[in-house]
Coordinates of C-alpha atoms in Angstrom, one line a residue:
M1 CA -18.1 42.4 35.4
A2 CA -16.0 39.4 36.0
P3 CA -14.0 38.5 32.6
T4 CA -14.4 34.8 33.4
R5 CA -17.5 32.6 34.9
T6 CA -17.1 30.8 38.0
S7 CA -19.5 28.2 39.2
L8 CA -20.6 28.6 42.8
L9 CA -23.0 25.4 42.6
G10 CA -21.6 23.8 45.5
V11 CA -21.9 26.7 47.6
L12 CA -25.6 27.2 46.4
I13 CA -26.4 23.4 47.4
L14 CA -25.0 23.8 50.9
L15 CA -27.1 27.0 51.3
T16 CA -30.4 25.9 49.6
G17 CA -30.4 22.2 49.6
F18 CA -31.3 22.3 46.0
L19 CA -30.0 19.6 43.6
T20 CA -29.5 20.0 39.9
T21 CA -30.0 17.0 37.5
A22 CA -27.5 15.7 35.2
G23 CA -24.6 17.7 34.1
A24 CA -24.1 19.8 30.7
R25 CA -23.8 18.4 27.5
P26 CA -20.3 18.4 25.4
A27 CA -19.9 21.6 23.6
T28 CA -20.8 21.3 19.8
A29 CA -20.7 23.8 16.9
L30 CA -23.9 25.0 15.5
P31 CA -24.7 24.3 11.8
D32 CA -23.5 26.9 9.6
D33 CA -21.0 28.4 12.0
L34 CA -18.1 30.4 10.5
W35 CA -14.7 31.0 12.0
F36 CA -16.0 34.1 14.0
D37 CA -19.2 32.8 15.2
R38 CA -18.1 30.9 18.3
P39 CA -15.9 33.7 19.7
A40 CA -18.7 36.1 19.0
G41 CA -21.0 33.9 20.8
A42 CA -19.1 33.6 23.9
T43 CA -20.7 36.2 25.6
L44 CA -22.6 39.5 25.4
T45 CA -21.5 42.2 27.6
V46 CA -22.4 46.1 27.7
Q47 CA -19.5 48.3 26.6
N48 CA -19.4 52.1 26.0
G49 CA -23.3 51.9 26.2
R50 CA -23.8 49.2 23.7
F51 CA -24.3 45.5 23.4
T52 CA -20.9 43.9 22.5
D53 CA -20.3 40.6 21.3
G54 CA -17.1 38.3 22.0
L55 CA -15.3 40.0 19.3
G56 CA -15.9 43.5 20.3
R57 CA -18.7 43.9 17.9
E58 CA -21.7 46.4 18.5
V59 CA -24.7 44.1 18.8
V60 CA -28.3 44.7 17.9
L61 CA -30.9 42.3 19.5
R62 CA -34.1 41.6 17.6
G63 CA -36.8 39.2 18.3
Y64 CA -40.0 38.2 20.1
N65 CA -41.2 37.3 23.4
V66 CA -41.7 33.6 23.7
S67 CA -44.6 33.4 25.0
G68 CA -47.9 34.2 26.6
E69 CA -48.3 30.6 26.8
T70 CA -46.4 30.9 30.0
K71 CA -49.2 32.8 31.5
L72 CA -51.6 30.0 31.0
A73 CA -52.2 26.8 33.0
E74 CA -52.7 24.6 29.9
N75 CA -48.9 23.9 29.6
K76 CA -48.2 24.5 33.2
G77 CA -46.2 27.7 32.9
L78 CA -44.1 26.7 30.0
P79 CA -44.1 28.3 26.6
F80 CA -44.5 25.1 24.8
A81 CA -46.1 21.9 25.3
S82 CA -43.0 20.0 24.2
V83 CA -39.3 20.4 23.1
A84 CA -40.4 19.6 19.7
D85 CA -42.8 22.3 19.6
A86 CA -40.1 24.7 20.8
K87 CA -37.7 23.4 18.1
K88 CA -40.5 24.1 15.5
S89 CA -41.0 27.8 16.8
A90 CA -37.6 28.5 17.2
T91 CA -36.9 27.7 13.5
A92 CA -39.8 29.6 12.4
L93 CA -38.9 32.7 14.6
R94 CA -35.4 32.5 12.7
A95 CA -36.5 31.8 9.3
L96 CA -39.8 33.7 9.1
G97 CA -39.5 36.3 11.8
G98 CA -36.0 37.3 11.3
G99 CA -35.2 37.1 15.0
N100 CA -31.7 36.6 16.5
T101 CA -33.1 36.9 20.3
V102 CA -36.0 36.0 22.4
R103 CA -37.2 37.1 25.8
F104 CA -38.3 33.7 27.2
L105 CA -40.9 34.0 29.9
L106 CA -40.7 31.8 33.1
S107 CA -43.4 31.3 35.8
W108 CA -42.7 31.8 39.6
A109 CA -46.0 29.9 40.2
Y110 CA -44.6 26.7 38.4
A111 CA -41.2 27.0 39.7
E112 CA -42.1 27.2 43.2
P113 CA -45.5 25.7 43.6
V114 CA -45.0 24.8 47.3
R115 CA -43.2 27.3 49.4
G116 CA -39.4 26.5 49.7
Q117 CA -39.7 23.7 47.1
V118 CA -38.5 24.6 43.8
D119 CA -39.8 22.0 41.1
A120 CA -36.8 20.7 39.3
A121 CA -39.1 19.0 36.8
Y122 CA -40.4 22.4 35.7
L123 CA -36.9 23.9 35.6
A124 CA -35.7 20.9 33.4
A125 CA -38.5 21.3 30.9
A126 CA -38.0 25.1 30.7
T127 CA -34.2 24.4 30.1
G128 CA -34.8 22.3 27.4
Q129 CA -37.1 24.5 25.7
I130 CA -34.5 27.5 26.1
R131 CA -32.0 25.0 24.7
A132 CA -34.0 24.5 21.5
F133 CA -33.7 28.3 20.8
L134 CA -29.8 28.6 21.6
D135 CA -29.5 25.5 19.1
A136 CA -31.3 27.3 16.5
G137 CA -28.8 30.3 16.9
I138 CA -31.1 32.5 18.8
R139 CA -29.9 34.3 21.9
V140 CA -32.1 34.4 25.0
Y141 CA -32.8 36.4 28.1
P142 CA -35.2 34.8 30.5
D143 CA -38.1 36.8 32.4
F144 CA -39.9 36.0 35.4
H145 CA -43.3 37.3 34.1
Q146 CA -46.2 38.6 36.3
D147 CA -49.3 40.5 35.2
L148 CA -51.9 41.6 38.0
Y149 CA -49.5 39.7 40.5
S150 CA -51.2 36.5 40.3
R151 CA -54.1 34.4 38.6
H152 CA -54.8 33.1 42.1
L153 CA -56.2 36.6 43.1
F154 CA -59.1 36.1 40.6
D155 CA -62.3 34.4 41.1
P156 CA -63.3 31.5 38.7
D157 CA -66.1 33.8 37.1
S158 CA -63.9 37.1 36.7
W159 CA -63.6 39.0 33.8
Y160 CA -60.0 39.1 34.2
T161 CA -57.1 36.9 35.2
G162 CA -53.4 37.5 36.1
D163 CA -50.1 35.5 36.2
G164 CA -47.0 35.2 38.3
A165 CA -46.9 34.6 41.9
P166 CA -48.0 31.0 43.2
K167 CA -51.1 30.4 45.3
W168 CA -49.1 30.2 48.6
A169 CA -47.9 33.6 48.1
V170 CA -51.5 34.8 47.6
D171 CA -52.9 32.6 50.7
A172 CA -50.2 34.4 52.7
G173 CA -52.2 37.6 52.4
D174 CA -55.5 38.7 53.5
Y175 CA -56.6 40.2 50.2
P176 CA -60.1 41.6 49.5
D177 CA -62.2 40.2 46.7
E178 CA -60.9 41.3 43.4
Y179 CA -62.8 43.7 41.6
C180 CA -62.1 46.3 39.0
G181 CA -65.4 48.3 38.6
I182 CA -65.7 49.7 34.9
C183 CA -62.5 48.4 33.5
P184 CA -62.8 47.8 29.7
F185 CA -58.9 47.5 29.7
W186 CA -57.2 44.6 31.9
G187 CA -54.2 46.8 32.7
Q188 CA -56.6 49.0 34.8
N189 CA -56.5 46.4 37.3
I190 CA -53.0 47.6 38.4
T191 CA -54.4 50.7 39.7
Q192 CA -58.1 50.1 40.4
N193 CA -58.2 46.4 41.8
E194 CA -57.6 46.6 45.5
A195 CA -56.4 43.0 45.7
V196 CA -53.9 43.4 42.9
K197 CA -52.8 46.6 44.5
Q198 CA -52.4 45.2 48.2
A199 CA -50.7 42.0 46.8
S200 CA -48.2 44.0 45.0
Y201 CA -47.4 46.2 47.8
D202 CA -46.8 43.2 50.1
F203 CA -44.3 41.8 47.4
W204 CA -42.2 45.1 47.5
H205 CA -42.3 45.4 51.1
N206 CA -41.3 41.8 51.5
E207 CA -44.4 41.1 53.6
H208 CA -44.6 37.4 54.7
G209 CA -40.9 37.0 53.2
L210 CA -42.5 37.2 49.8
Q211 CA -39.8 38.9 47.9
D212 CA -37.1 36.8 49.8
A213 CA -38.9 33.6 48.5
F214 CA -39.0 34.8 45.1
L215 CA -35.3 35.7 45.0
T216 CA -34.2 32.6 46.4
T217 CA -36.3 30.8 43.7
A218 CA -34.8 33.0 41.0
Q219 CA -31.1 32.2 42.2
K220 CA -31.9 28.4 42.1
T221 CA -33.5 28.9 38.6
M222 CA -30.4 30.6 37.4
A223 CA -28.1 28.0 39.1
Y224 CA -30.0 25.3 37.3
V225 CA -29.8 26.9 33.8
E226 CA -26.0 27.5 34.2
Q227 CA -25.5 23.9 35.0
N228 CA -27.5 22.2 32.5
L229 CA -26.1 24.0 29.4
T230 CA -23.0 23.6 27.8
D231 CA -20.7 26.5 27.9
D232 CA -21.2 27.5 24.4
Q233 CA -25.1 27.4 25.0
F234 CA -24.8 29.4 28.1
G235 CA -22.8 31.9 26.1
G236 CA -26.2 32.4 24.4
V237 CA -27.9 33.2 27.4
I238 CA -27.5 37.0 27.6
G239 CA -29.0 38.0 30.8
F240 CA -32.1 37.9 33.0
D241 CA -35.3 40.3 33.3
P242 CA -35.9 40.1 36.9
Y243 CA -39.4 41.3 37.1
N244 CA -42.1 42.2 34.3
E245 CA -43.5 45.6 34.4
P246 CA -43.0 46.6 38.2
H247 CA -45.5 49.0 39.9
A248 CA -46.0 49.8 43.5
G249 CA -49.4 48.9 43.9
T250 CA -50.0 51.6 46.3
Y251 CA -47.5 54.3 47.3
D252 CA -46.8 54.8 51.0
S253 CA -47.6 58.3 52.5
G254 CA -45.4 61.0 50.7
Q255 CA -43.9 58.6 48.4
T256 CA -44.1 59.3 44.6
S257 CA -43.4 57.1 41.7
R258 CA -39.8 58.5 41.5
T259 CA -39.0 57.9 45.1
W260 CA -40.5 54.6 45.0
E261 CA -38.2 53.8 42.1
K262 CA -35.3 55.0 44.3
N263 CA -36.1 53.2 47.8
V264 CA -38.0 50.2 46.7
L265 CA -37.4 49.0 43.2
W266 CA -33.7 49.8 42.9
P267 CA -32.8 47.9 46.0
F268 CA -34.6 45.2 44.8
Y269 CA -32.7 45.0 41.5
E270 CA -29.3 45.2 43.7
K271 CA -30.5 42.2 45.4
F272 CA -31.5 40.3 42.1
R273 CA -27.9 41.4 40.8
A274 CA -26.1 39.6 43.6
R275 CA -28.2 36.5 43.3
M276 CA -27.2 36.6 39.8
D277 CA -23.8 36.7 40.7
A278 CA -24.2 33.9 43.1
A279 CA -25.5 31.6 40.6
G280 CA -22.7 32.0 38.1
W281 CA -24.2 34.9 36.2
Q282 CA -21.7 37.4 36.9
D283 CA -20.7 38.1 33.4
K284 CA -24.4 38.9 32.2
P285 CA -26.3 42.0 32.7
A286 CA -29.9 42.4 34.4
F287 CA -32.4 43.7 32.2
V288 CA -33.9 45.9 34.6
E289 CA -37.4 47.6 34.1
P290 CA -38.5 51.0 35.4
N291 CA -42.1 51.8 36.6
L292 CA -44.2 50.5 33.8
F293 CA -45.9 53.9 33.6
W294 CA -42.8 56.1 33.1
N295 CA -42.9 56.5 29.3
A296 CA -47.0 56.2 29.1
N297 CA -48.1 58.1 25.9
I298 CA -51.4 59.2 27.7
D299 CA -50.7 62.1 30.0
F300 CA -53.1 60.8 32.8
Q301 CA -51.4 57.5 33.0
K302 CA -47.8 58.8 32.8
Q303 CA -45.7 58.7 36.2
E304 CA -42.4 60.0 36.7
G305 CA -39.5 57.5 36.7
G306 CA -37.1 55.8 34.1
L307 CA -34.6 54.9 37.1
L308 CA -33.6 58.4 37.1
D309 CA -32.1 58.2 40.6
A310 CA -30.2 54.9 40.1
G311 CA -27.0 56.8 38.9
K312 CA -24.8 55.0 36.1
L313 CA -26.1 51.5 35.7
G314 CA -23.0 50.7 34.0
P315 CA -22.4 47.2 32.2
D316 CA -24.2 45.1 35.1
Y317 CA -27.5 46.3 34.0
V318 CA -29.3 46.9 30.7
F319 CA -32.1 49.8 30.6
N320 CA -35.1 47.8 29.6
T321 CA -38.6 49.2 28.9
H322 CA -42.0 48.4 27.0
F323 CA -43.8 50.6 24.9
Y324 CA -47.5 50.3 23.6
D325 CA -49.5 53.1 22.1
Q326 CA -52.1 53.2 24.3
K327 CA -53.5 56.0 22.4
A328 CA -54.1 53.9 19.5
I329 CA -55.2 50.9 21.5
S330 CA -57.7 53.0 23.4
G331 CA -59.8 53.7 19.9
I332 CA -60.3 57.3 21.3
F333 CA -57.2 59.1 21.7
M334 CA -55.7 58.2 18.1
P335 CA -58.5 58.2 15.8
G336 CA -56.5 57.7 12.7
K337 CA -53.5 55.4 12.0
A338 CA -49.7 55.8 12.7
G339 CA -47.5 57.6 10.2
D340 CA -43.8 58.4 9.5
G341 CA -41.9 59.3 12.7
Q342 CA -44.8 58.6 15.0
Y343 CA -42.8 57.4 17.8
A344 CA -39.4 59.0 17.1
T345 CA -39.8 61.0 20.2
D346 CA -40.9 58.1 22.4
F347 CA -37.9 55.8 21.4
A348 CA -35.4 58.6 21.3
T349 CA -36.3 58.9 25.2
V350 CA -35.4 55.4 25.6
R351 CA -32.2 56.0 23.9
D352 CA -31.6 59.1 26.1
R353 CA -32.3 57.1 29.4
A354 CA -30.0 54.3 28.6
A355 CA -27.4 56.8 27.4
A356 CA -27.7 58.7 30.8
G357 CA -27.4 55.4 32.6
G358 CA -24.1 54.6 30.7
T359 CA -25.6 51.3 29.6
A360 CA -27.3 49.6 26.6
G361 CA -31.1 50.2 25.9
I362 CA -33.7 47.6 25.0
V363 CA -37.6 47.8 24.3
S364 CA -38.4 44.3 25.5
E365 CA -42.1 44.6 24.6
F366 CA -44.0 46.5 21.9
G367 CA -46.9 45.4 19.8
H368 CA -50.7 46.1 19.0
P369 CA -53.7 44.0 18.9
L370 CA -54.3 42.0 15.5
A371 CA -58.0 41.6 16.3
G372 CA -60.8 43.8 17.7
T373 CA -61.8 47.3 16.7
V374 CA -58.5 49.0 16.7
S375 CA -56.6 45.9 14.7
D376 CA -56.7 48.1 11.6
K377 CA -53.9 50.3 13.2
A378 CA -51.5 47.5 13.8
P379 CA -49.9 47.6 10.1
T380 CA -48.9 51.3 10.6
V381 CA -48.3 51.2 14.4
L382 CA -45.9 48.4 14.0
K383 CA -44.0 49.8 11.0
A384 CA -43.8 52.9 12.9
M385 CA -42.4 51.1 16.0
Y386 CA -39.9 49.4 14.1
Q387 CA -38.9 52.6 12.2
A388 CA -38.1 54.2 15.6
L389 CA -36.2 51.4 16.5
D390 CA -33.9 51.7 13.7
S391 CA -33.3 55.4 13.8
R392 CA -34.4 58.4 15.7
V393 CA -35.0 60.3 12.7
P394 CA -38.1 60.2 10.6
G395 CA -38.0 58.8 7.1
A396 CA -38.9 62.1 5.5
R397 CA -35.8 63.8 7.1
W398 CA -33.4 60.7 7.2
W399 CA -31.5 61.4 3.8
S400 CA -30.7 64.9 4.9
R401 CA -29.7 64.2 8.6
P402 CA -28.2 60.7 8.7
A403 CA -25.7 61.7 11.4
Q404 CA -28.8 62.2 13.9
S405 CA -29.9 58.8 13.4
G406 CA -28.4 57.5 16.8
P407 CA -27.8 53.9 17.8
V408 CA -30.0 51.1 16.6
L409 CA -32.3 50.0 19.4
S410 CA -32.7 46.4 20.4
G411 CA -36.2 45.1 20.8
S412 CA -38.5 42.3 21.3
Q413 CA -42.1 42.2 19.8
W414 CA -45.1 40.8 21.7
Q415 CA -45.5 38.0 21.0
W416 CA -44.2 34.7 19.0
D417 CA -47.1 32.1 20.3
I418 CA -47.7 29.2 17.8
Y419 CA -50.6 27.9 19.5
N420 CA -52.7 31.3 18.8
G421 CA -56.3 30.7 18.4
R422 CA -55.8 26.9 19.1
H423 CA -55.7 27.2 22.9
R424 CA -57.7 25.3 25.7
E425 CA -57.2 27.3 28.7
L426 CA -59.6 27.0 31.6
M427 CA -59.7 30.7 32.7
N428 CA -59.1 30.9 36.4
G429 CA -59.6 27.1 36.5
N430 CA -63.2 27.4 35.5
P431 CA -64.4 24.5 33.0
D432 CA -67.2 26.6 32.1
K433 CA -64.9 29.2 30.7
V434 CA -62.6 27.5 28.1
L435 CA -60.5 30.1 26.1
T436 CA -59.5 29.0 22.8
H437 CA -59.2 32.1 20.5
G438 CA -56.5 34.6 20.3
D439 CA -53.7 34.5 23.0
A440 CA -56.7 33.1 25.5
W441 CA -55.6 35.6 28.0
N442 CA -57.6 38.8 29.0
D443 CA -59.0 38.9 25.2
E444 CA -55.5 39.8 23.9
D445 CA -54.5 38.7 20.3
L446 CA -51.0 39.8 19.5
S447 CA -49.2 36.9 18.4
A448 CA -47.2 37.3 15.0
V449 CA -47.4 33.7 14.2
R450 CA -50.0 30.6 14.4
L451 CA -50.1 27.0 13.4
D452 CA -52.0 26.3 10.1
D453 CA -54.1 23.1 9.8
S454 CA -51.5 21.1 8.7
G455 CA -49.3 22.1 11.7
K456 CA -47.0 24.4 10.1
A457 CA -46.0 27.8 11.5
V458 CA -47.2 30.8 9.4
L459 CA -47.1 34.6 9.9
R460 CA -50.3 36.6 11.0
Q461 CA -48.7 39.7 9.8
D462 CA -46.8 40.9 6.7
A463 CA -43.5 39.3 6.3
R464 CA -42.1 42.3 4.9
L465 CA -42.7 44.3 8.3
L466 CA -41.4 41.4 10.5
D467 CA -38.4 39.9 8.6
R468 CA -36.4 42.8 8.5
V469 CA -32.6 43.8 7.6
Y470 CA -31.0 45.3 10.8
P471 CA -27.4 45.2 11.9
S472 CA -26.9 42.2 13.9
A473 CA -23.1 42.8 14.6
T474 CA -21.2 45.9 13.5
A475 CA -17.6 45.7 13.6
G476 CA -17.0 49.1 14.9
S477 CA -20.0 51.6 15.8
T478 CA -23.2 52.3 13.8
V479 CA -23.4 56.1 12.5
A480 CA -26.7 55.7 10.8
F481 CA -29.2 53.1 9.6
T482 CA -32.4 53.0 7.8
Y483 CA -34.7 50.4 6.4
E484 CA -37.7 50.9 4.2
D485 CA -39.3 47.6 4.4
R486 CA -42.4 48.7 2.0
S487 CA -44.8 46.8 4.4
R488 CA -48.6 47.0 3.5
D489 CA -51.4 48.4 5.0
G490 CA -54.3 46.3 3.3
S491 CA -53.6 46.7 -0.4
T492 CA -51.6 49.9 0.3
T493 CA -47.6 49.6 0.2
L494 CA -46.3 52.1 2.8
T495 CA -43.1 53.9 1.8
W496 CA -42.2 56.2 4.5
N497 CA -38.4 57.0 3.5
P498 CA -38.2 57.0 -0.3
V499 CA -34.8 57.5 -2.0
P500 CA -34.5 61.4 -2.6
D501 CA -34.4 62.7 -6.2
S502 CA -31.2 64.1 -5.5
L503 CA -29.9 60.6 -5.8
P504 CA -31.5 59.5 -9.3
R505 CA -29.3 56.4 -9.7
V506 CA -29.7 55.0 -6.5
K507 CA -33.4 55.7 -6.9
Q508 CA -33.3 53.9 -10.1
L509 CA -31.6 50.9 -8.6
V510 CA -33.9 50.8 -5.6
G511 CA -37.2 51.1 -7.8
S512 CA -40.2 49.7 -5.8
G513 CA -38.0 47.3 -3.8
Q514 CA -37.1 47.2 -0.2
Y515 CA -33.7 48.6 0.9
A516 CA -31.5 49.2 4.0
L517 CA -28.4 51.6 4.3
L518 CA -25.8 51.3 7.0
V519 CA -23.0 53.9 7.8
W520 CA -20.4 52.6 10.3
R521 CA -17.2 53.3 11.5
S522 CA -14.9 50.3 11.1
D523 CA -12.5 49.1 14.0
G524 CA -10.2 47.5 11.5
G525 CA -10.7 44.0 12.9
S526 CA -10.9 41.1 10.8
A527 CA -14.4 39.9 11.6
P528 CA -17.0 41.1 9.4
T529 CA -20.1 43.6 10.0
E530 CA -23.2 41.5 9.7
L531 CA -26.9 42.6 8.5
H532 CA -29.5 40.0 8.6
L533 CA -31.1 39.4 5.1
P534 CA -34.8 38.9 5.0
A535 CA -36.4 35.9 2.8
S536 CA -37.5 38.6 0.4
F537 CA -33.8 39.0 -0.3
P538 CA -32.9 35.9 -2.4
N539 CA -29.4 36.0 -3.7
S540 CA -30.5 36.3 -7.3
S541 CA -32.0 39.8 -6.5
T542 CA -29.9 41.1 -3.8
T543 CA -27.6 44.1 -4.8
V544 CA -25.0 45.5 -2.6
V545 CA -23.5 49.1 -3.1
S546 CA -20.8 50.0 -0.7
D547 CA -17.2 51.7 -0.7
L548 CA -16.1 48.3 -0.2
G549 CA -17.3 47.0 -3.5
T550 CA -20.4 46.4 -5.6
T551 CA -22.3 43.4 -6.5
A552 CA -25.5 41.8 -7.8
A553 CA -25.9 38.4 -6.3
P554 CA -23.1 38.6 -3.6
P555 CA -20.6 35.7 -3.7
S556 CA -20.3 33.3 -0.6
Y557 CA -18.4 34.5 2.3
T558 CA -14.4 34.1 2.3
R559 CA -12.0 36.0 4.7
T560 CA -10.7 37.8 1.4
T561 CA -14.3 38.7 0.1
P562 CA -15.3 42.2 1.4
V563 CA -19.2 41.9 0.2
A564 CA -20.4 38.5 0.7
V565 CA -23.6 36.4 2.1
A566 CA -23.7 33.3 4.2
N567 CA -26.0 31.4 6.3
E568 CA -26.7 32.5 9.8
P569 CA -25.8 29.9 12.5
G570 CA -28.5 27.3 13.6
G571 CA -29.3 25.7 10.4
T572 CA -32.6 27.3 9.9
G573 CA -31.8 28.7 6.4
S574 CA -31.8 32.2 7.4
R575 CA -29.3 34.4 5.7
R576 CA -26.8 37.3 6.4
L577 CA -24.9 39.8 4.5
L578 CA -21.2 40.1 5.4
L579 CA -19.2 43.3 5.0
T580 CA -15.2 43.0 5.8
A581 CA -13.3 46.3 6.1
A582 CA -9.8 46.1 6.7
D583 CA -9.2 49.7 7.7
S584 CA -10.9 51.7 10.5
G585 CA -12.5 54.3 8.4
T586 CA -16.1 55.2 7.5
H587 CA -18.1 53.0 5.3
Y588 CA -21.4 52.6 3.8
A589 CA -23.3 49.8 2.4
L590 CA -26.8 50.0 0.7
V591 CA -28.6 46.6 0.0
T592 CA -31.6 46.4 -1.8
N593 CA -34.0 43.6 -3.8
G594 CA -35.3 46.3 -6.2
A595 CA -33.3 45.0 -9.2
T596 CA -32.3 42.0 -11.0
A597 CA -28.9 42.0 -12.7
P598 CA -28.5 45.7 -12.7
S599 CA -25.6 46.9 -15.3
A600 CA -22.2 47.8 -14.1
E601 CA -22.7 51.1 -15.2
L602 CA -25.7 51.5 -13.0
L603 CA -23.9 50.1 -10.0
S604 CA -21.0 52.5 -10.4
A605 CA -23.2 55.6 -10.8
A606 CA -25.1 54.7 -7.7
R607 CA -21.9 54.2 -5.8
T608 CA -20.6 57.5 -7.0
E609 CA -23.8 59.1 -5.7
L610 CA -23.7 57.4 -2.3
A611 CA -20.0 58.3 -1.8
N612 CA -20.8 61.8 -2.4
W613 CA -23.8 61.8 -0.3
A614 CA -21.8 60.2 2.7
A615 CA -18.9 62.6 2.4
T616 CA -21.4 65.7 2.6
K617 CA -24.0 64.2 5.1
V618 CA -21.9 62.0 7.5
S619 CA -19.1 63.9 9.3

């Protein structure tokens, strides 16, 4: 990828006749920036199969999708009613949810409501809301979202709705009346609703010039965002997800899901990549998704894919996939709850496909319903998913096999919608079907957040599950990582990775508290390794045991302090642990909130145990 970013706006204006609004604001530092934050945030690229910041550190992206509100008409295809609401949401996402990244949903229908005419007001509003997250220190990757192709395929009295394509795109085709038959789950429309199937087919085959129109609108959108953010802000925009959950609709005669990916989907991504380059996004990867059924965990849904025939994706692309436990959601195929290591194999497959493609991987959607008949599974399902993002080794085996842990996967939970339960959506424009409950879309209810009666953002899930320790930036490469969040299933505390009895002093130090353990090989640089510290780790009860030093209540960061704490950029009050290793050796750090004012003797004994463990278990 090109080492510098060159604006092609002038060429773009000549080609398309599209004019942006006023220019970018002058660059300003974020609150709580430290000396390494601006160079680190200058760009995010893919190197050696990992996300890498401007200082060469290995980066993990964690956060949420913002937001399913884009699927609705009530805020005209925007995640928020105002920039003020976007700022409120961003602050809460950082401070309560522990996120450093959002997948920011955009709507083709609202970006191009009239064919060939991009709505500059929509792009301005969307860019203003994106800026609210960037200014809170949160990285952003936009996504042109679609589900079931378009809401304009559905009748006013339909059981279901869609989102994505504008009305003119639907009017261009002669599609049958939508009907899904006996479909208890909205996703069945993808393969059973002839209107959805034929419209999707037409898009992928560029009937009526639909795909060309979409690509042109995407290019104009990206050019607008590039021109209306400062360079520092644009550095926080890390790439673009071209198309949500792609599916053929209908396969041609003799075509398979795999050949469709090779001959139809991948050429589309190459075209989108060229549009990114032309819009000034040449330093940023495309977050490309395979056929959405490639890693389904129900056998009759699974389809071969995973971009197997795309060759080496390389740094221009990120392997981007979704994962929902359809067995658990069905209420039939998984009668019990999730357990330790439940998704280790599923997420290992994502790691392996990304590695085979020579690029980084991300699970850009995962989640589970928080209301309805299967909502009781949510605490264990989500814990198991986060566990699988952290490591490919189940908790019961982690301490004995840390070197098999693998890279820490990036992920964006579905979803972060502050309006959850407070919507006023006219389903398919029907004034007699006003939806207010849940996510107000196809009976979904997955938002991790809501507003209370005072207008304050509050979590709907256990904070110990959502606000997690994770290595947001590693100066070198991660060897092993685990986090025991001690999240709850009702009144039961879930402990899937207890400290083994073979480490009695470490076990004593951790007690019943939360803990994380990172092992990494340092690159010897001066910038520190960073771990996000949840709100459950106040400084007074945070203890760190590392070969770099031991400390209870770590001091504030300085360049000469190897173990320290500081606020994360953005002024949200979120905090980070900073570990500075001056050499290029292998290091470890345990961070726990299980002890208050532990003795020097206990810290020393725990350090000795961890040093012996690392020497034995980590090569």
